[in-house]
């Protein structure tokens, strides 16, 4: 295993079989994590990029089996921010010191091209980079958002296992999901994707395929989070994903894609009270604090146990900044675009 870790650190390549071996063997986890941290420091240095998350609608037309926002969940209180609220939350994020906002929602058709263009153009006036995370759209819609000023797009593949994807995403097409990622790349977005670790029927081999898929499409950001069963979904009684395996996937992605951006996802802190800081020591270099204000923070209920739902954006900003500084890292003052070095 040591030779595989050394190979990954030096050449940034592994075969599927080698990735599977590393994921299955926990004896060398600390060496894996340290190697990932060295590669992170070498390629993206000690800056941590903060990206302010605005969760602007929990209304979704899709019915994914694992997601608390799924269309058939009748136990969730639905909400939708107005364009003016979204713009104001972005302005407040800028005033706190954020350089990027992430506009995230369920697939809510109320936010059509006309409304989204207005929101994007208004937010760009605050000199912010904009990441969109609003699901599957047509190429024409993606192009319109890019022209309006959107910089990045986050669309997780969730799993590259087509059969598993089909079971978990009724009425959705794996082929269309990949089409979206291709269109986004061709249109000049920084493309973020990722997967869920610990899904029912997911195999280690499937996770290895996910990692190689990310490398193949040359994604710019990879978000990896554990599966956390939601009591309001059909998967409520399934076993969840583990913190340790999620951390290992983060580390291997860093070794194979040394110059990309990798978030320490909020879901990791649901499983471990220090999860994001641990992830930052294992290859991650991005944190996405919530800048949504008021009761909406708790209503965007993807999974149970979501952290910081009672905090204010200002408190979250000061808290995570202090934690990053105390760890010997620094909060970036740049927009945090990927700087390709390999």
CSV table of C-alpha atoms in Angstrom, one decimal:
chain,number,residue,atom,x,y,z
A,1,UNK,CA,0.0,0.0,0.0
A,2,UNK,CA,2.8,2.4,0.8
A,3,UNK,CA,4.1,2.0,-2.8
A,4,UNK,CA,0.6,2.8,-4.2
A,5,UNK,CA,0.4,5.9,-2.0
A,6,UNK,CA,3.9,6.9,-3.2
A,7,UNK,CA,3.0,6.3,-6.8
A,8,UNK,CA,-0.2,8.4,-6.5
A,9,UNK,CA,1.7,11.3,-4.8
A,10,UNK,CA,4.5,11.3,-7.5
A,11,UNK,CA,2.6,10.5,-10.7
A,12,UNK,CA,-1.1,11.4,-9.8
A,13,UNK,CA,-2.2,8.2,-11.4
A,14,UNK,CA,-3.7,4.9,-10.2
A,15,UNK,CA,-5.6,2.1,-11.8
A,16,UNK,CA,-9.1,1.1,-10.8
A,17,UNK,CA,-7.7,-2.0,-9.0
A,18,UNK,CA,-5.1,0.2,-7.1
A,19,UNK,CA,-7.8,2.6,-6.0
A,20,UNK,CA,-10.0,-0.3,-4.8
A,21,UNK,CA,-7.0,-1.7,-2.8
A,22,UNK,CA,-6.5,1.6,-1.1
A,23,UNK,CA,-10.1,2.1,-0.3
A,24,UNK,CA,-10.5,-1.4,1.2
A,25,UNK,CA,-7.3,-1.4,3.4
A,26,UNK,CA,-7.5,0.9,6.4
A,27,UNK,CA,-4.0,0.1,7.8
A,28,UNK,CA,-2.4,2.9,5.9
A,29,UNK,CA,-5.0,5.6,6.2
A,30,UNK,CA,-2.8,8.1,8.1
A,31,UNK,CA,-0.1,7.8,5.5
A,32,UNK,CA,-2.7,8.3,2.7
A,33,UNK,CA,-4.0,11.4,4.5
A,34,UNK,CA,-0.5,12.9,5.0
A,35,UNK,CA,0.3,12.3,1.3
A,36,UNK,CA,-2.8,14.1,0.3
A,37,UNK,CA,-2.1,17.0,2.6
A,38,UNK,CA,1.4,17.3,1.1
A,39,UNK,CA,0.0,17.3,-2.4
A,40,UNK,CA,-2.6,19.9,-1.4
A,41,UNK,CA,0.1,22.2,0.0
A,42,UNK,CA,2.3,21.8,-3.0
A,43,UNK,CA,-0.3,22.5,-5.6
A,44,UNK,CA,-2.9,24.8,-4.0
A,45,UNK,CA,-0.9,26.0,-1.0
A,46,UNK,CA,-2.3,26.9,2.4
A,47,UNK,CA,-5.2,29.1,1.3
A,48,UNK,CA,-8.7,28.0,2.2
A,49,UNK,CA,-11.4,29.4,-0.1
A,50,UNK,CA,-14.7,30.3,1.6
A,51,UNK,CA,-17.8,30.2,-0.6
A,52,UNK,CA,-21.0,31.6,0.8
A,53,UNK,CA,-24.0,29.2,0.3
A,54,UNK,CA,-27.4,30.7,-0.5
A,55,UNK,CA,-30.1,28.0,-0.4
A,56,UNK,CA,-32.9,29.9,-2.2
A,57,UNK,CA,-35.6,27.2,-2.7
A,58,UNK,CA,-36.3,23.8,-1.3
A,59,UNK,CA,-39.0,23.1,-3.9
A,60,UNK,CA,-37.9,20.3,-6.3
A,61,UNK,CA,-39.6,18.6,-9.2
A,62,UNK,CA,-37.3,15.6,-8.9
A,63,UNK,CA,-37.9,12.6,-6.7
A,64,UNK,CA,-34.4,11.2,-5.7
A,65,UNK,CA,-34.8,8.5,-3.1
A,66,UNK,CA,-32.2,9.8,-0.7
A,67,UNK,CA,-33.0,13.5,-0.7
A,68,UNK,CA,-35.2,15.3,1.8
A,69,UNK,CA,-36.2,17.9,-0.8
A,70,UNK,CA,-37.7,15.1,-3.0
A,71,UNK,CA,-41.0,16.0,-4.7
A,72,UNK,CA,-43.1,13.4,-2.8
A,73,UNK,CA,-41.9,14.4,0.7
A,74,UNK,CA,-45.0,15.9,2.3
A,75,UNK,CA,-43.4,16.4,5.7
A,76,UNK,CA,-41.2,19.3,4.7
A,77,UNK,CA,-42.2,23.0,4.9
A,78,UNK,CA,-41.5,24.4,1.5
A,79,UNK,CA,-40.1,27.9,0.8
A,80,UNK,CA,-38.9,30.0,-2.1
A,81,UNK,CA,-36.9,33.2,-1.7
A,82,UNK,CA,-37.7,36.2,-3.8
A,83,UNK,CA,-35.1,37.4,-6.3
A,84,UNK,CA,-34.7,40.5,-4.1
A,85,UNK,CA,-34.0,38.3,-1.0
A,86,UNK,CA,-31.4,36.3,-2.9
A,87,UNK,CA,-29.6,39.4,-4.2
A,88,UNK,CA,-29.7,40.9,-0.7
A,89,UNK,CA,-28.2,37.8,0.9
A,90,UNK,CA,-25.4,37.9,-1.7
A,91,UNK,CA,-24.8,41.5,-0.9
A,92,UNK,CA,-24.5,40.7,2.8
A,93,UNK,CA,-22.1,37.9,2.0
A,94,UNK,CA,-19.9,40.3,0.1
A,95,UNK,CA,-20.0,42.7,3.0
A,96,UNK,CA,-18.8,39.9,5.3
A,97,UNK,CA,-15.8,39.3,3.1
A,98,UNK,CA,-16.9,36.4,0.8
A,99,UNK,CA,-15.5,36.4,-2.8
A,100,UNK,CA,-17.9,33.7,-4.1
A,101,UNK,CA,-21.5,32.9,-3.5
A,102,UNK,CA,-23.1,29.5,-4.4
A,103,UNK,CA,-26.7,29.8,-5.4
A,104,UNK,CA,-28.3,26.4,-4.6
A,105,UNK,CA,-31.8,25.1,-4.9
A,106,UNK,CA,-34.0,22.2,-5.7
A,107,UNK,CA,-35.1,22.0,-9.4
A,108,UNK,CA,-37.7,24.7,-9.1
A,109,UNK,CA,-39.1,25.8,-12.4
A,110,UNK,CA,-40.3,29.1,-11.0
A,111,UNK,CA,-36.7,30.3,-11.4
A,112,UNK,CA,-36.8,30.5,-15.2
A,113,UNK,CA,-34.1,31.9,-17.4
A,114,UNK,CA,-35.4,35.5,-17.2
A,115,UNK,CA,-35.4,35.4,-13.3
A,116,UNK,CA,-32.0,33.7,-13.0
A,117,UNK,CA,-30.4,36.2,-15.4
A,118,UNK,CA,-31.7,39.1,-13.4
A,119,UNK,CA,-30.4,37.5,-10.2
A,120,UNK,CA,-27.0,36.7,-11.7
A,121,UNK,CA,-26.5,40.1,-13.2
A,122,UNK,CA,-27.4,41.9,-10.0
A,123,UNK,CA,-25.1,39.8,-7.9
A,124,UNK,CA,-22.2,40.4,-10.3
A,125,UNK,CA,-22.4,44.1,-9.5
A,126,UNK,CA,-21.0,43.2,-6.0
A,127,UNK,CA,-17.8,41.8,-7.6
A,128,UNK,CA,-18.5,38.3,-6.6
A,129,UNK,CA,-17.8,35.0,-8.4
A,130,UNK,CA,-21.0,33.0,-8.8
A,131,UNK,CA,-21.4,29.2,-8.6
A,132,UNK,CA,-24.8,27.8,-9.6
A,133,UNK,CA,-26.1,24.6,-8.2
A,134,UNK,CA,-29.6,24.3,-9.6
A,135,UNK,CA,-29.7,21.0,-11.4
A,136,UNK,CA,-30.2,19.8,-14.9
A,137,UNK,CA,-30.9,22.4,-17.6
A,138,UNK,CA,-30.7,22.7,-21.3
A,139,UNK,CA,-27.5,23.7,-23.0
A,140,UNK,CA,-29.3,27.0,-24.0
A,141,UNK,CA,-30.1,27.7,-20.4
A,142,UNK,CA,-26.5,27.1,-19.3
A,143,UNK,CA,-25.3,29.3,-22.0
A,144,UNK,CA,-27.6,32.1,-21.0
A,145,UNK,CA,-26.4,31.9,-17.4
A,146,UNK,CA,-22.8,31.9,-18.4
A,147,UNK,CA,-23.3,35.0,-20.6
A,148,UNK,CA,-25.1,36.7,-17.6
A,149,UNK,CA,-22.0,36.2,-15.5
A,150,UNK,CA,-22.1,32.8,-13.8
A,151,UNK,CA,-18.6,31.4,-13.3
A,152,UNK,CA,-19.0,27.9,-12.0
A,153,UNK,CA,-21.6,25.2,-11.9
A,154,UNK,CA,-21.9,22.4,-9.4
A,155,UNK,CA,-23.8,19.2,-10.6
A,156,UNK,CA,-22.8,16.0,-8.8
A,157,UNK,CA,-23.0,12.9,-10.8
A,158,UNK,CA,-23.9,11.2,-7.5
A,159,UNK,CA,-22.8,7.8,-8.8
A,160,UNK,CA,-21.3,6.6,-12.2
A,161,UNK,CA,-23.1,3.2,-11.7
A,162,UNK,CA,-25.9,3.6,-14.2
A,163,UNK,CA,-28.1,0.9,-12.7
A,164,UNK,CA,-27.8,2.3,-9.2
A,165,UNK,CA,-28.4,5.8,-10.6
A,166,UNK,CA,-31.6,4.6,-12.2
A,167,UNK,CA,-32.8,3.0,-9.0
A,168,UNK,CA,-32.1,6.2,-6.9
A,169,UNK,CA,-33.4,8.8,-9.5
A,170,UNK,CA,-36.8,7.8,-10.8
A,171,UNK,CA,-37.6,9.4,-14.1
A,172,UNK,CA,-34.1,10.8,-14.5
A,173,UNK,CA,-31.5,9.8,-17.1
A,174,UNK,CA,-27.8,9.1,-16.4
A,175,UNK,CA,-27.0,10.0,-20.0
A,176,UNK,CA,-28.6,13.4,-19.6
A,177,UNK,CA,-26.7,14.0,-16.4
A,178,UNK,CA,-23.4,13.4,-18.2
A,179,UNK,CA,-24.7,15.6,-21.1
A,180,UNK,CA,-25.1,18.4,-18.7
A,181,UNK,CA,-21.5,18.1,-17.4
A,182,UNK,CA,-20.2,18.0,-21.0
A,183,UNK,CA,-22.2,21.1,-22.0
A,184,UNK,CA,-21.0,23.0,-18.9
A,185,UNK,CA,-17.4,22.2,-19.7
A,186,UNK,CA,-17.7,23.2,-23.3
A,187,UNK,CA,-19.4,26.5,-22.4
A,188,UNK,CA,-16.4,27.5,-20.3
A,189,UNK,CA,-17.7,27.0,-16.8
A,190,UNK,CA,-15.5,25.8,-14.0
A,191,UNK,CA,-17.3,22.5,-13.5
A,192,UNK,CA,-17.9,21.0,-10.1
A,193,UNK,CA,-19.3,17.5,-9.6
A,194,UNK,CA,-19.0,14.7,-7.0
A,195,UNK,CA,-20.5,11.7,-5.5
A,196,UNK,CA,-22.3,10.3,-2.4
A,197,UNK,CA,-20.4,7.8,-0.3
A,198,UNK,CA,-22.3,4.9,1.3
A,199,UNK,CA,-25.4,4.7,-0.9
A,200,UNK,CA,-27.4,1.5,-0.7
A,201,UNK,CA,-26.0,-1.1,-3.1
A,202,UNK,CA,-22.9,1.0,-3.9
A,203,UNK,CA,-19.7,-0.9,-4.2
A,204,UNK,CA,-16.1,0.1,-3.6
A,205,UNK,CA,-15.5,-0.7,-7.2
A,206,UNK,CA,-18.2,1.8,-8.1
A,207,UNK,CA,-16.6,4.5,-6.0
A,208,UNK,CA,-13.3,3.8,-7.8
A,209,UNK,CA,-15.1,4.3,-11.1
A,210,UNK,CA,-16.5,7.6,-9.8
A,211,UNK,CA,-12.9,8.9,-9.0
A,212,UNK,CA,-11.6,7.9,-12.4
A,213,UNK,CA,-14.6,9.6,-14.1
A,214,UNK,CA,-13.8,12.8,-12.3
A,215,UNK,CA,-10.2,12.6,-13.6
A,216,UNK,CA,-11.4,11.7,-17.1
A,217,UNK,CA,-13.7,14.7,-17.5
A,218,UNK,CA,-11.0,17.0,-15.8
A,219,UNK,CA,-13.5,18.4,-13.3
A,220,UNK,CA,-12.4,21.6,-11.6
A,221,UNK,CA,-14.1,20.9,-8.2
A,222,UNK,CA,-15.1,17.7,-6.6
A,223,UNK,CA,-17.6,17.6,-3.6
A,224,UNK,CA,-17.8,14.3,-1.7
A,225,UNK,CA,-20.2,13.7,1.1
A,226,UNK,CA,-21.4,10.7,3.1
A,227,UNK,CA,-24.9,9.3,2.6
A,228,UNK,CA,-27.0,10.3,5.6
A,229,UNK,CA,-30.4,8.6,5.7
A,230,UNK,CA,-33.3,11.0,5.9
A,231,UNK,CA,-36.3,9.8,7.9
A,232,UNK,CA,-38.7,11.5,5.3
A,233,UNK,CA,-37.4,9.4,2.4
A,234,UNK,CA,-37.7,5.8,1.2
A,235,UNK,CA,-34.1,5.1,2.3
A,236,UNK,CA,-34.8,6.1,5.9
A,237,UNK,CA,-33.9,2.7,7.3
A,238,UNK,CA,-30.7,2.2,5.2
A,239,UNK,CA,-27.2,2.3,6.7
A,240,UNK,CA,-25.4,5.6,6.1
A,241,UNK,CA,-22.0,6.2,4.7
A,242,UNK,CA,-18.9,6.5,7.0
A,243,UNK,CA,-16.8,9.5,7.8
A,244,UNK,CA,-13.6,7.5,7.3
A,245,UNK,CA,-14.4,6.2,3.8
A,246,UNK,CA,-15.5,9.7,2.7
A,247,UNK,CA,-12.3,11.1,4.0
A,248,UNK,CA,-10.3,8.5,2.0
A,249,UNK,CA,-12.1,9.3,-1.2
A,250,UNK,CA,-11.2,13.0,-0.7
A,251,UNK,CA,-7.6,12.1,-0.1
A,252,UNK,CA,-7.4,9.9,-3.2
A,253,UNK,CA,-9.0,12.5,-5.4
A,254,UNK,CA,-6.4,15.1,-4.2
A,255,UNK,CA,-3.6,12.7,-5.1
A,256,UNK,CA,-5.0,12.1,-8.6
A,257,UNK,CA,-6.2,15.6,-9.3
A,258,UNK,CA,-3.7,17.8,-7.4
A,259,UNK,CA,-4.6,21.3,-8.5
A,260,UNK,CA,-8.4,21.1,-8.3
A,261,UNK,CA,-10.7,22.6,-5.6
A,262,UNK,CA,-12.1,20.1,-3.0
A,263,UNK,CA,-14.6,21.2,-0.4
A,264,UNK,CA,-14.7,20.0,3.1
A,265,UNK,CA,-18.4,19.3,2.9
A,266,UNK,CA,-20.9,20.3,5.7
A,267,UNK,CA,-22.3,16.7,5.8
A,268,UNK,CA,-18.9,15.5,7.0
A,269,UNK,CA,-19.3,17.7,10.1
A,270,UNK,CA,-22.7,16.1,10.7
A,271,UNK,CA,-20.9,12.8,11.2
A,272,UNK,CA,-17.9,14.2,13.1
A,273,UNK,CA,-18.0,17.5,15.1
A,274,UNK,CA,-14.6,18.4,13.7
A,275,UNK,CA,-15.3,16.9,10.2
A,276,UNK,CA,-14.5,20.0,8.0
A,277,UNK,CA,-11.2,20.7,9.8
A,278,UNK,CA,-10.1,17.1,9.5
A,279,UNK,CA,-11.0,17.1,5.8
A,280,UNK,CA,-8.8,20.2,5.4
A,281,UNK,CA,-5.9,18.2,6.7
A,282,UNK,CA,-6.6,15.3,4.2
A,283,UNK,CA,-6.7,17.2,0.9
A,284,UNK,CA,-9.6,19.6,1.0
A,285,UNK,CA,-9.1,23.4,0.4
A,286,UNK,CA,-12.6,24.9,0.3
A,287,UNK,CA,-15.4,25.5,2.9
A,288,UNK,CA,-18.9,26.6,2.0
A,289,UNK,CA,-20.5,28.2,5.0
A,290,UNK,CA,-24.2,28.9,4.9
A,291,UNK,CA,-25.1,32.6,4.3
A,292,UNK,CA,-28.8,32.0,4.0
A,293,UNK,CA,-30.6,34.0,6.7
A,294,UNK,CA,-33.3,33.2,9.1
A,295,UNK,CA,-35.6,30.1,9.3
A,296,UNK,CA,-34.7,29.0,5.8
A,297,UNK,CA,-31.4,27.5,7.0
A,298,UNK,CA,-33.2,24.7,8.8
A,299,UNK,CA,-35.9,24.2,6.1
A,300,UNK,CA,-33.3,23.2,3.4
A,301,UNK,CA,-33.4,19.8,4.9
A,302,UNK,CA,-31.4,17.5,2.6
A,303,UNK,CA,-30.5,15.2,5.5
A,304,UNK,CA,-31.0,15.2,9.3
A,305,UNK,CA,-28.5,16.7,11.7
A,306,UNK,CA,-27.5,19.6,9.5
A,307,UNK,CA,-25.1,21.9,11.3
A,308,UNK,CA,-25.3,25.6,12.1
A,309,UNK,CA,-29.0,25.9,11.4
A,310,UNK,CA,-29.5,28.4,14.3
A,311,UNK,CA,-26.4,30.5,13.5
A,312,UNK,CA,-26.2,33.8,11.7
A,313,UNK,CA,-24.1,34.2,8.6
A,314,UNK,CA,-21.8,36.6,10.5
A,315,UNK,CA,-21.3,34.0,13.3
A,316,UNK,CA,-20.5,31.3,10.7
A,317,UNK,CA,-18.0,33.5,8.9
A,318,UNK,CA,-16.1,34.5,12.1
A,319,UNK,CA,-16.3,30.9,13.5
A,320,UNK,CA,-14.9,29.2,10.5
A,321,UNK,CA,-12.3,31.9,9.9
A,322,UNK,CA,-11.0,31.5,13.4
A,323,UNK,CA,-10.8,27.7,13.1
A,324,UNK,CA,-9.0,27.9,9.8
A,325,UNK,CA,-6.5,30.5,11.2
A,326,UNK,CA,-5.9,28.4,14.3
A,327,UNK,CA,-5.1,25.4,12.2
A,328,UNK,CA,-2.2,27.2,10.5
A,329,UNK,CA,-4.1,27.9,7.2
A,330,UNK,CA,-5.3,31.2,5.9
A,331,UNK,CA,-8.6,32.3,4.4
A,332,UNK,CA,-8.0,33.3,0.8
A,333,UNK,CA,-8.8,36.8,-0.4
A,334,UNK,CA,-9.0,35.7,-4.1
A,335,UNK,CA,-11.9,34.4,-6.1
A,336,UNK,CA,-10.5,30.9,-5.9
A,337,UNK,CA,-10.4,29.8,-9.5
A,338,UNK,CA,-8.6,26.7,-10.3
A,339,UNK,CA,-5.0,27.2,-11.4
A,340,UNK,CA,-4.0,24.3,-13.6
A,341,UNK,CA,-0.5,23.1,-12.8
A,342,UNK,CA,-0.6,19.6,-14.3
